[in-house]
XYZ file of N, CA and C in Angstrom:
669
model
N -40.274 9.120 10.907
C -41.133 7.861 10.634
C -42.709 9.216 11.686
N -42.196 9.828 12.323
C -43.005 10.708 12.726
C -43.632 11.667 12.195
N -42.617 12.381 11.594
C -42.623 13.393 10.419
C -43.228 13.338 9.376
N -43.133 11.720 8.602
C -44.157 11.317 7.819
C -45.415 11.003 8.311
N -46.014 10.553 9.170
C -47.089 10.453 10.042
C -47.723 11.460 10.460
N -47.444 12.662 10.316
C -47.654 13.680 10.771
C -47.836 14.219 12.074
N -46.917 13.328 13.276
C -47.008 13.746 14.422
C -46.076 14.387 14.550
N -45.889 15.853 14.231
C -44.957 16.821 14.271
C -44.980 17.215 15.350
N -46.149 17.246 16.089
C -46.018 17.893 17.848
C -45.363 17.218 18.742
N -45.552 15.713 18.274
C -44.558 15.178 18.965
C -43.405 15.228 19.243
N -42.592 16.163 18.174
C -41.485 16.193 18.891
C -40.946 17.353 19.839
N -42.489 18.658 19.757
C -42.292 19.667 20.523
C -43.154 19.473 21.658
N -43.719 18.471 22.221
C -44.238 18.138 23.877
C -43.824 16.515 23.890
N -44.505 15.687 23.365
C -44.241 14.158 23.698
C -43.090 13.528 24.059
N -41.678 13.950 22.978
C -40.871 13.083 22.970
C -39.498 13.830 23.668
N -39.697 15.142 24.125
C -38.573 15.707 25.051
C -38.997 14.862 26.613
N -40.626 14.785 26.936
C -40.661 14.129 28.218
C -40.246 12.708 28.571
N -40.544 12.123 27.106
C -39.848 10.566 26.894
C -38.443 10.412 27.288
N -37.629 11.403 26.899
C -36.026 11.311 26.792
C -35.590 11.619 28.423
N -36.960 12.591 28.677
C -36.119 12.657 30.520
C -36.731 11.610 30.980
N -37.397 11.146 31.105
C -37.403 9.777 31.850
C -36.640 8.889 31.624
N -35.873 8.696 30.278
C -34.632 7.731 29.911
C -33.152 8.433 30.454
N -33.155 9.800 30.470
C -31.912 10.207 30.727
C -31.295 11.024 31.891
N -32.836 11.813 32.336
C -32.081 12.927 33.114
C -32.759 14.245 32.811
N -33.214 15.161 33.712
C -33.476 16.388 33.604
C -32.878 17.217 32.933
N -31.171 16.987 33.292
C -30.220 17.750 31.926
C -30.387 17.540 30.723
N -31.353 16.880 30.033
C -31.497 16.580 28.883
C -32.601 17.374 28.427
N -34.059 17.788 29.518
C -35.158 18.775 28.917
C -34.556 19.741 28.768
N -33.600 20.676 29.616
C -32.593 21.703 29.500
C -32.306 21.768 27.611
N -31.555 21.256 27.694
C -31.062 20.721 26.163
C -31.892 20.960 25.065
N -32.901 20.176 25.490
C -33.852 20.155 24.031
C -34.639 21.286 23.890
N -34.944 21.452 25.653
C -36.326 22.908 25.233
C -35.247 24.193 25.041
N -34.453 24.329 24.965
C -33.259 25.599 24.686
C -33.397 25.692 23.218
N -33.786 24.682 22.635
C -34.064 25.126 20.716
C -34.847 23.939 20.200
N -35.702 25.033 20.061
C -37.224 24.296 19.540
C -36.945 23.536 18.102
N -36.335 23.871 17.460
C -36.073 23.532 15.738
C -36.605 22.227 15.787
N -36.847 21.676 14.665
C -36.882 20.546 13.743
C -35.648 19.808 13.917
N -34.278 20.613 13.222
C -33.602 20.284 12.841
C -32.856 19.538 14.234
N -32.613 20.645 15.032
C -31.657 20.327 16.286
C -32.140 19.356 16.490
N -33.667 19.197 16.557
C -34.372 17.804 17.509
C -34.091 16.623 16.746
N -34.417 16.687 15.714
C -33.676 14.958 15.179
C -32.758 15.510 15.332
N -31.555 15.968 14.857
C -29.985 15.342 15.033
C -29.760 15.073 16.546
N -30.031 16.064 17.297
C -29.833 15.502 18.988
C -30.916 13.719 18.988
N -32.147 13.367 18.200
C -32.168 12.111 18.078
C -31.656 11.166 17.738
N -30.877 11.533 16.390
C -29.767 10.958 15.945
C -28.966 10.195 16.536
N -28.070 11.221 17.310
C -26.993 11.106 18.579
C -27.208 10.367 19.278
N -28.588 10.331 20.301
C -28.456 9.875 21.457
C -29.601 8.996 21.247
N -30.804 8.272 20.350
C -31.443 7.687 20.623
C -30.870 5.904 20.262
N -31.663 5.050 20.677
C -31.158 3.542 20.488
C -31.674 3.072 19.413
N -31.610 1.878 19.015
C -32.482 1.133 17.777
C -33.504 1.057 18.750
N -33.781 0.834 19.669
C -34.981 0.273 20.497
C -35.962 1.652 20.984
N -35.698 2.481 20.498
C -35.789 3.682 21.154
C -36.944 4.037 19.512
N -36.403 4.017 18.658
C -36.653 4.319 17.560
C -37.873 3.031 17.161
N -37.706 1.744 17.630
C -38.810 0.590 17.214
C -40.005 0.614 18.155
N -39.531 1.219 19.194
C -40.571 1.820 20.060
C -41.436 2.883 19.636
N -40.716 4.201 18.745
C -41.756 5.149 18.129
C -42.482 4.472 17.237
N -41.249 3.907 16.245
C -42.284 3.474 15.222
C -43.635 2.561 15.794
N -43.441 1.596 16.570
C -44.613 0.952 16.961
C -45.058 1.378 17.424
N -45.402 2.757 18.185
C -46.633 3.875 19.091
C -47.071 3.950 17.540
N -46.562 4.687 16.553
C -47.490 5.181 15.753
C -48.135 4.149 14.553
N -47.436 2.978 14.537
C -48.777 1.576 14.241
C -50.090 1.672 15.157
N -49.289 1.589 16.158
C -50.391 1.163 17.522
C -51.904 2.332 17.138
N -51.008 4.086 17.358
C -52.009 5.055 16.828
C -52.763 5.067 15.890
N -51.936 4.814 14.582
C -53.287 4.705 13.338
C -53.795 3.842 13.188
N -53.911 3.072 14.158
C -54.435 1.434 13.529
C -55.415 1.470 15.102
N -55.457 2.319 15.973
C -56.308 2.936 16.690
C -57.350 3.741 16.011
N -56.926 4.705 15.474
C -57.923 5.725 14.711
C -58.309 4.914 13.390
N -57.740 4.303 12.885
C -58.502 2.992 12.297
C -59.560 2.716 12.411
N -59.530 1.625 13.779
C -60.532 1.362 14.498
C -61.637 2.038 14.928
N -61.986 2.927 15.484
C -62.284 4.279 15.853
C -63.405 4.450 15.043
N -62.261 4.666 13.739
C -63.560 5.347 12.736
C -64.499 4.261 11.967
N -64.335 3.142 12.028
C -64.819 2.261 11.666
C -65.684 1.678 12.132
N -65.534 1.857 13.572
C -66.489 1.320 14.606
C -68.156 2.923 14.591
N -66.746 3.734 14.243
C -67.963 5.196 14.502
C -69.008 5.045 13.457
N -68.377 4.305 12.126
C -69.601 4.409 10.584
C -70.052 3.143 11.181
N -69.988 2.141 11.617
C -70.800 0.858 11.972
C -71.834 1.440 13.226
N -71.707 2.182 13.914
C -72.568 2.610 14.832
C -73.286 3.798 14.134
N -72.965 4.529 12.938
C -73.554 5.631 12.775
C -74.558 4.629 12.006
N -74.576 3.456 10.935
C -74.899 3.174 10.029
C -76.083 2.118 10.417
N -75.906 1.815 11.620
C -76.477 0.169 12.113
C -77.353 0.393 12.014
N -78.531 1.315 12.637
C -79.917 1.523 12.554
C -80.441 1.069 10.543
N -79.469 1.654 9.853
C -79.885 1.925 8.443
C -79.812 0.405 7.787
N -78.582 -0.266 8.154
C -78.175 -1.809 8.213
C -79.134 -2.488 8.173
N -79.601 -2.625 9.994
C -80.572 -3.288 10.043
C -81.959 -3.261 9.239
N -82.592 -1.966 9.225
C -83.858 -1.777 8.616
C -83.321 -2.516 7.103
N -82.610 -2.654 6.318
C -82.395 -2.725 5.200
C -82.194 -4.350 5.128
N -81.380 -4.889 6.313
C -81.550 -6.583 6.125
C -82.916 -7.049 6.290
N -83.588 -6.365 7.463
C -84.368 -6.759 7.391
C -85.798 -6.768 6.409
N -85.732 -4.972 5.769
C -86.646 -5.435 4.134
C -86.377 -6.673 3.615
N -85.119 -7.162 3.249
C -84.878 -8.194 1.889
C -85.110 -9.557 2.871
N -85.155 -9.532 4.084
C -85.355 -10.771 4.758
C -87.169 -10.886 4.679
N -87.788 -10.035 4.778
C -89.443 -9.546 4.086
C -89.594 -10.052 2.990
N -89.202 -9.041 2.161
C -89.472 -8.590 0.820
C -88.742 -9.365 -0.337
N -87.726 -9.827 0.093
C -86.565 -10.173 -0.670
C -85.674 -8.491 -1.734
N -85.119 -8.666 -2.816
C -84.588 -7.825 -3.370
C -85.530 -7.175 -4.639
N -85.374 -5.695 -4.724
C -86.663 -5.821 -5.880
C -86.318 -6.807 -7.522
N -87.542 -6.833 -8.303
C -87.430 -7.187 -8.954
C -87.253 -6.018 -10.145
N -87.010 -6.486 -11.903
C -86.993 -6.008 -12.743
C -87.581 -4.501 -12.621
N -89.174 -5.137 -12.544
C -89.921 -4.479 -12.889
C -90.468 -3.379 -11.847
N -90.008 -4.047 -10.862
C -90.001 -2.798 -9.706
C -89.393 -2.097 -9.526
N -87.634 -1.880 -9.855
C -86.561 -1.276 -9.990
C -87.289 -0.141 -11.515
N -87.892 -0.553 -11.996
C -88.312 0.210 -13.370
C -89.544 1.206 -12.639
N -90.096 0.654 -12.243
C -91.146 1.377 -11.639
C -90.622 2.959 -10.595
N -89.677 2.453 -9.901
C -88.567 3.565 -9.229
C -88.550 5.150 -10.515
N -87.624 4.339 -11.238
C -87.341 5.030 -12.572
C -88.014 5.554 -13.018
N -89.531 5.195 -13.517
C -90.940 6.139 -13.720
C -91.852 7.444 -12.813
N -91.438 6.742 -11.658
C -91.936 7.813 -10.578
C -91.052 9.043 -10.203
N -89.190 8.595 -10.942
C -88.605 10.029 -10.623
C -88.067 10.767 -12.182
N -88.512 10.273 -13.131
C -88.573 11.077 -14.193
C -88.555 12.135 -14.469
N -90.544 13.148 -13.918
C -90.671 14.146 -13.777
C -89.676 15.174 -13.416
N -88.627 14.190 -12.399
C -88.158 15.386 -11.347
C -86.274 15.278 -11.116
N -85.820 14.224 -12.364
C -85.092 13.942 -12.241
C -83.881 15.004 -12.212
N -84.049 15.281 -13.257
C -82.644 16.469 -13.057
C -82.610 17.905 -11.652
N -83.616 17.568 -11.501
C -83.542 18.375 -9.665
C -83.140 17.874 -9.032
N -83.805 16.494 -8.367
C -83.294 15.742 -7.582
C -81.755 14.884 -7.997
N -81.772 13.416 -8.994
C -80.528 13.135 -9.214
C -79.879 13.782 -9.881
N -80.101 14.627 -11.387
C -79.343 15.051 -11.787
C -78.375 16.226 -11.381
N -79.050 17.186 -9.862
C -78.710 17.874 -9.678
C -77.062 17.235 -8.251
N -77.309 16.168 -8.179
C -76.564 14.976 -7.102
C -75.360 14.673 -8.148
N -75.696 14.109 -9.751
C -74.601 13.897 -10.626
C -74.009 14.770 -11.066
N -74.008 16.524 -10.961
C -73.015 17.621 -11.185
C -72.191 17.197 -10.329
N -72.067 17.003 -9.152
C -71.267 17.371 -8.227
C -70.144 15.951 -7.986
N -70.554 14.537 -9.145
C -69.927 13.931 -9.412
C -69.777 13.284 -10.756
N -70.833 12.627 -11.138
C -71.089 12.021 -12.184
C -70.504 12.819 -13.149
N -70.733 13.834 -13.491
C -70.946 14.395 -14.502
C -69.590 14.943 -14.900
N -68.729 14.808 -14.160
C -67.431 15.271 -14.287
C -66.581 13.813 -14.887
N -67.282 12.384 -14.707
C -66.606 11.624 -15.420
C -67.026 11.400 -17.053
N -68.468 11.829 -17.187
C -68.975 12.097 -18.523
C -67.782 12.977 -19.136
N -67.919 14.061 -18.768
C -66.719 14.654 -19.426
C -65.458 14.188 -20.130
N -65.103 13.729 -19.423
C -63.923 13.018 -19.194
C -63.436 11.864 -20.123
N -64.889 11.128 -19.924
C -64.919 10.223 -20.622
C -65.512 10.544 -22.508
N -66.480 10.767 -22.210
C -67.345 11.284 -23.359
C -65.755 11.815 -24.267
N -65.209 12.453 -24.115
C -64.522 13.392 -25.139
C -63.253 12.070 -26.085
N -63.193 10.911 -26.196
C -63.252 9.737 -27.141
C -64.202 9.839 -27.689
N -65.852 9.843 -27.767
C -66.717 9.784 -28.461
C -66.715 10.035 -30.142
N -66.721 9.104 -31.145
C -67.157 10.364 -32.238
C -67.954 9.207 -33.384
N -67.711 9.956 -34.191
C -69.219 9.304 -35.494
C -70.215 9.181 -34.991
N -70.819 8.149 -35.141
C -72.487 8.103 -34.847
C -72.326 7.455 -33.144
N -73.287 8.068 -32.628
C -73.243 7.479 -31.024
C -74.075 6.880 -30.748
N -74.598 5.686 -29.922
C -75.593 5.164 -29.662
C -75.650 5.370 -28.010
N -76.548 6.002 -27.615
C -75.989 6.043 -25.606
C -77.811 5.214 -25.384
N -77.113 3.844 -24.548
C -77.917 2.423 -24.459
C -78.045 3.544 -22.748
N -79.678 3.231 -22.222
C -80.329 3.599 -21.110
C -79.563 4.824 -20.955
N -80.146 5.740 -22.288
C -79.623 7.324 -21.694
C -80.314 8.002 -20.925
N -81.685 7.368 -19.998
C -82.106 8.471 -19.283
C -82.824 9.642 -19.948
N -82.568 10.997 -19.297
C -83.408 12.372 -20.019
C -81.932 12.684 -20.474
N -81.195 12.047 -20.548
C -79.921 12.864 -22.016
C -78.740 13.728 -21.167
N -78.474 13.542 -20.196
C -77.087 14.006 -20.004
C -76.349 14.222 -20.346
N -75.838 12.935 -21.575
C -74.805 12.702 -21.807
C -74.827 13.436 -23.492
N -76.145 13.861 -24.040
C -76.195 14.451 -25.000
C -75.558 16.041 -24.867
N -75.813 16.705 -23.777
C -75.343 18.188 -23.454
C -73.749 18.126 -23.765
N -73.038 17.012 -23.036
C -71.834 16.964 -23.173
C -71.523 16.724 -24.800
N -72.036 16.124 -25.132
C -71.669 15.442 -26.709
C -71.422 16.598 -27.577
N -72.304 17.728 -27.202
C -72.823 18.521 -28.093
C -71.246 19.632 -28.674
N -70.504 19.576 -26.943
C -69.301 20.076 -27.504
C -67.499 19.294 -27.624
N -68.436 17.570 -27.849
C -67.443 17.624 -29.115
C -67.136 16.871 -30.015
N -66.077 17.260 -30.700
C -65.526 17.026 -32.003
C -65.859 16.079 -32.297
N -66.176 15.566 -34.251
C -66.282 13.879 -34.224
C -67.194 13.436 -34.424
N -68.487 14.040 -33.594
C -69.758 13.499 -33.604
C -70.615 13.652 -34.620
N -71.253 12.782 -35.328
C -71.413 12.829 -36.394
C -73.427 12.607 -36.011
N -73.951 11.821 -35.221
C -75.211 11.781 -35.067
C -75.086 10.816 -33.295
N -76.546 11.068 -33.141
C -77.014 10.945 -31.729
C -78.710 10.040 -31.366
N -78.004 8.643 -30.970
C -79.362 8.178 -30.970
C -79.374 8.087 -29.420
N -80.651 7.614 -28.766
C -80.490 7.316 -27.215
C -81.741 6.327 -27.034
N -81.612 5.390 -26.157
C -82.482 4.650 -26.096
C -82.255 4.330 -24.012
N -83.682 4.196 -24.188
C -84.142 3.544 -22.941
C -85.758 3.190 -22.557
N -85.645 2.117 -21.844
C -86.623 1.112 -21.768
C -87.316 1.751 -21.129
N -87.715 2.968 -20.171
C -88.571 3.554 -19.290
C -89.253 4.892 -20.346
N -90.036 4.700 -21.102
C -91.169 5.449 -21.744
C -90.870 7.295 -21.371
N -91.432 7.352 -19.707
C -91.577 8.480 -18.772
C -90.253 9.314 -18.804
N -88.914 8.790 -19.116
C -87.519 8.815 -19.154
C -87.115 9.686 -20.635
N -87.844 8.919 -21.832
C -87.697 8.909 -23.546
C -88.872 10.466 -23.276
N -89.798 10.479 -22.185
C -90.798 11.567 -23.010
C -89.979 12.725 -22.039
N -89.532 12.690 -20.989
C -88.293 13.820 -20.425
C -87.589 14.569 -21.479
N -86.987 13.455 -22.202
C -85.465 13.925 -22.798
C -85.883 14.790 -23.885
N -86.869 13.955 -24.374
C -87.246 15.375 -25.926
C -86.828 16.593 -26.038
N -87.169 17.311 -24.752
C -87.348 18.906 -24.964
C -85.943 19.005 -25.152
N -85.040 18.057 -24.698
C -83.515 18.772 -24.638
C -83.572 18.789 -26.011
N -83.766 17.624 -27.095
C -83.855 17.780 -28.621
C -84.282 19.074 -29.595
N -85.048 19.730 -28.843
C -85.227 21.085 -29.129
C -84.160 21.983 -29.492
N -83.320 21.818 -28.430
C -81.678 23.064 -28.591
C -81.135 22.504 -30.187
N -80.732 23.622 -30.374
C -79.455 23.174 -31.525
C -78.506 22.625 -32.094
N -78.046 21.418 -32.298
C -77.121 20.408 -31.623
C -76.237 20.420 -33.497
N -75.023 20.317 -33.081
C -73.987 20.336 -34.682
C -74.201 18.929 -35.384
N -75.480 17.695 -34.851
C -75.743 17.016 -35.618
C -76.912 16.556 -35.483
N -77.666 15.594 -35.737
C -78.902 14.593 -35.830
C -79.381 13.965 -34.522
N -79.982 14.422 -34.087
C -80.437 13.589 -32.498
C -81.405 13.147 -32.845
N -81.443 12.275 -31.950
C -83.167 11.114 -31.794
C -83.220 10.544 -30.495
N -84.244 10.427 -29.409
C -84.550 9.633 -28.475
C -85.418 8.642 -28.741
N -85.424 7.635 -28.188
C -86.639 6.932 -28.666
C -86.285 5.298 -27.304
N -87.653 4.298 -27.364
C -87.388 3.224 -25.950
C -86.997 2.173 -27.077
N -85.712 1.646 -25.895
C -85.215 0.585 -26.401
C -84.916 0.075 -24.826
N -84.693 -1.788 -25.180
C -84.545 -2.484 -23.909
C -82.819 -2.691 -24.430
N -82.190 -2.155 -23.294
C -80.699 -2.774 -23.058
C -80.060 -4.065 -23.565
N -81.217 -4.843 -23.259
C -80.421 -6.400 -23.159
C -80.850 -6.837 -24.588
N -82.533 -6.052 -25.493
C -82.031 -6.749 -26.606
C -81.935 -5.495 -27.813
N -81.378 -4.457 -28.474
C -81.209 -3.379 -28.806
C -81.682 -3.978 -30.052
N -82.854 -2.777 -30.889
C -82.774 -3.211 -32.229
C -82.475 -2.144 -32.972
N -80.949 -2.981 -33.562
C -80.206 -2.229 -34.167
C -79.187 -3.519 -34.839
N -78.799 -3.513 -36.233
C -78.093 -4.075 -36.780
C -76.595 -3.765 -36.387
N -75.505 -4.982 -36.635
C -74.833 -4.701 -35.548
C -73.749 -3.586 -37.301
N -72.782 -3.333 -36.288
C -71.642 -2.365 -36.940
C -72.666 -0.959 -37.103
N -73.878 -0.459 -36.454
C -74.461 0.775 -37.034
C -74.234 1.845 -36.107
N -72.948 1.250 -35.275
C -73.058 2.789 -34.610
C -71.067 2.956 -34.687
N -70.665 3.934 -34.426
C -68.922 3.873 -34.070
C -68.869 3.825 -32.410
N -69.550 4.646 -32.118
C -69.231 4.627 -30.248
C -70.782 4.247 -29.555
N -70.332 3.271 -28.287
C -72.086 2.777 -27.678
C -71.170 3.582 -26.419
N -72.082 4.230 -25.698
C -71.736 4.862 -24.571
C -73.600 4.156 -23.886
N -72.914 4.303 -22.043
C -73.679 3.968 -20.955
C -73.126 4.658 -19.813
N -74.130 5.648 -19.414
C -73.384 6.208 -17.730
C -74.159 6.078 -17.048
N -74.046 5.346 -15.958
C -74.522 5.031 -14.571
C -75.670 4.303 -14.976
N -75.619 3.165 -15.826
C -76.977 2.827 -16.465
C -76.603 0.910 -15.697
N -75.537 0.805 -15.996
C -75.305 -1.008 -15.712
C -75.630 -1.624 -14.777
N -75.641 -0.532 -13.454
C -76.084 -0.456 -12.097
C -77.679 -0.670 -12.004
N -78.075 -0.515 -13.099
C -79.753 -0.683 -13.026
C -80.250 -1.569 -14.019
N -79.216 -2.551 -14.417
C -79.879 -3.599 -15.367
C -80.167 -4.573 -14.689
N -80.780 -5.626 -15.561
C -81.342 -6.668 -14.444
C -80.322 -8.266 -14.938
N -79.855 -7.773 -15.909
C -78.378 -8.447 -16.290
C -77.290 -7.766 -16.938
N -76.776 -7.304 -16.680
C -75.687 -6.402 -16.892
C -74.342 -7.037 -17.909
N -74.665 -8.341 -17.774
C -73.624 -8.709 -18.796
C -74.330 -9.130 -20.011
N -75.513 -9.614 -20.170
C -76.456 -9.405 -21.313
C -76.402 -7.917 -22.049
N -76.412 -6.860 -20.818
C -76.557 -5.568 -22.085
C -75.105 -4.963 -22.481
N -74.321 -5.416 -21.949
C -72.792 -5.315 -22.372
C -73.079 -5.933 -23.180
């Protein structure tokens, strides 16, 4: 149990001392004369009783629980002020409306690649690369933003066309320069509402949306 939980040091330092308390000083000489793990385990199997193992397992569990509780309390202590400010803000102003959320995206549009896009490269983009491999045919990107998915689809075989829609006009304008690059398929972007798309049924073979549902007023309706 100690080996599994990573408490190797207990075999070399702690357990010999515990056995000394139980069985006398001559045991200390026997254990310390051979510090190999195999010898220690063999000795323990021969001389330790069931209640010794129960005590060791209980101690291991207690140590793990203590570490977990300490980490939890540390996390709460570090973010206590942030949580307090967030709670006070919500009590005073409520949660942001759809209009207010869209204003944030309008504000961030011109710096999206250098601010948000830079962070996504260390996380979200890896998931995009993994998921978008399955895209094929005519592709619709809902809430496309500045079209980071377009650059990935460029390398995916089987994609015949690309249409990106976003409700934030500023995002669409920032995405247009990317269309100037050569692509193996026709591509365009336009303003559109994820809650009410202006396309007939069966217009696309693949519909994608990355990092978008958390920003919709009604995610179920968007789906």
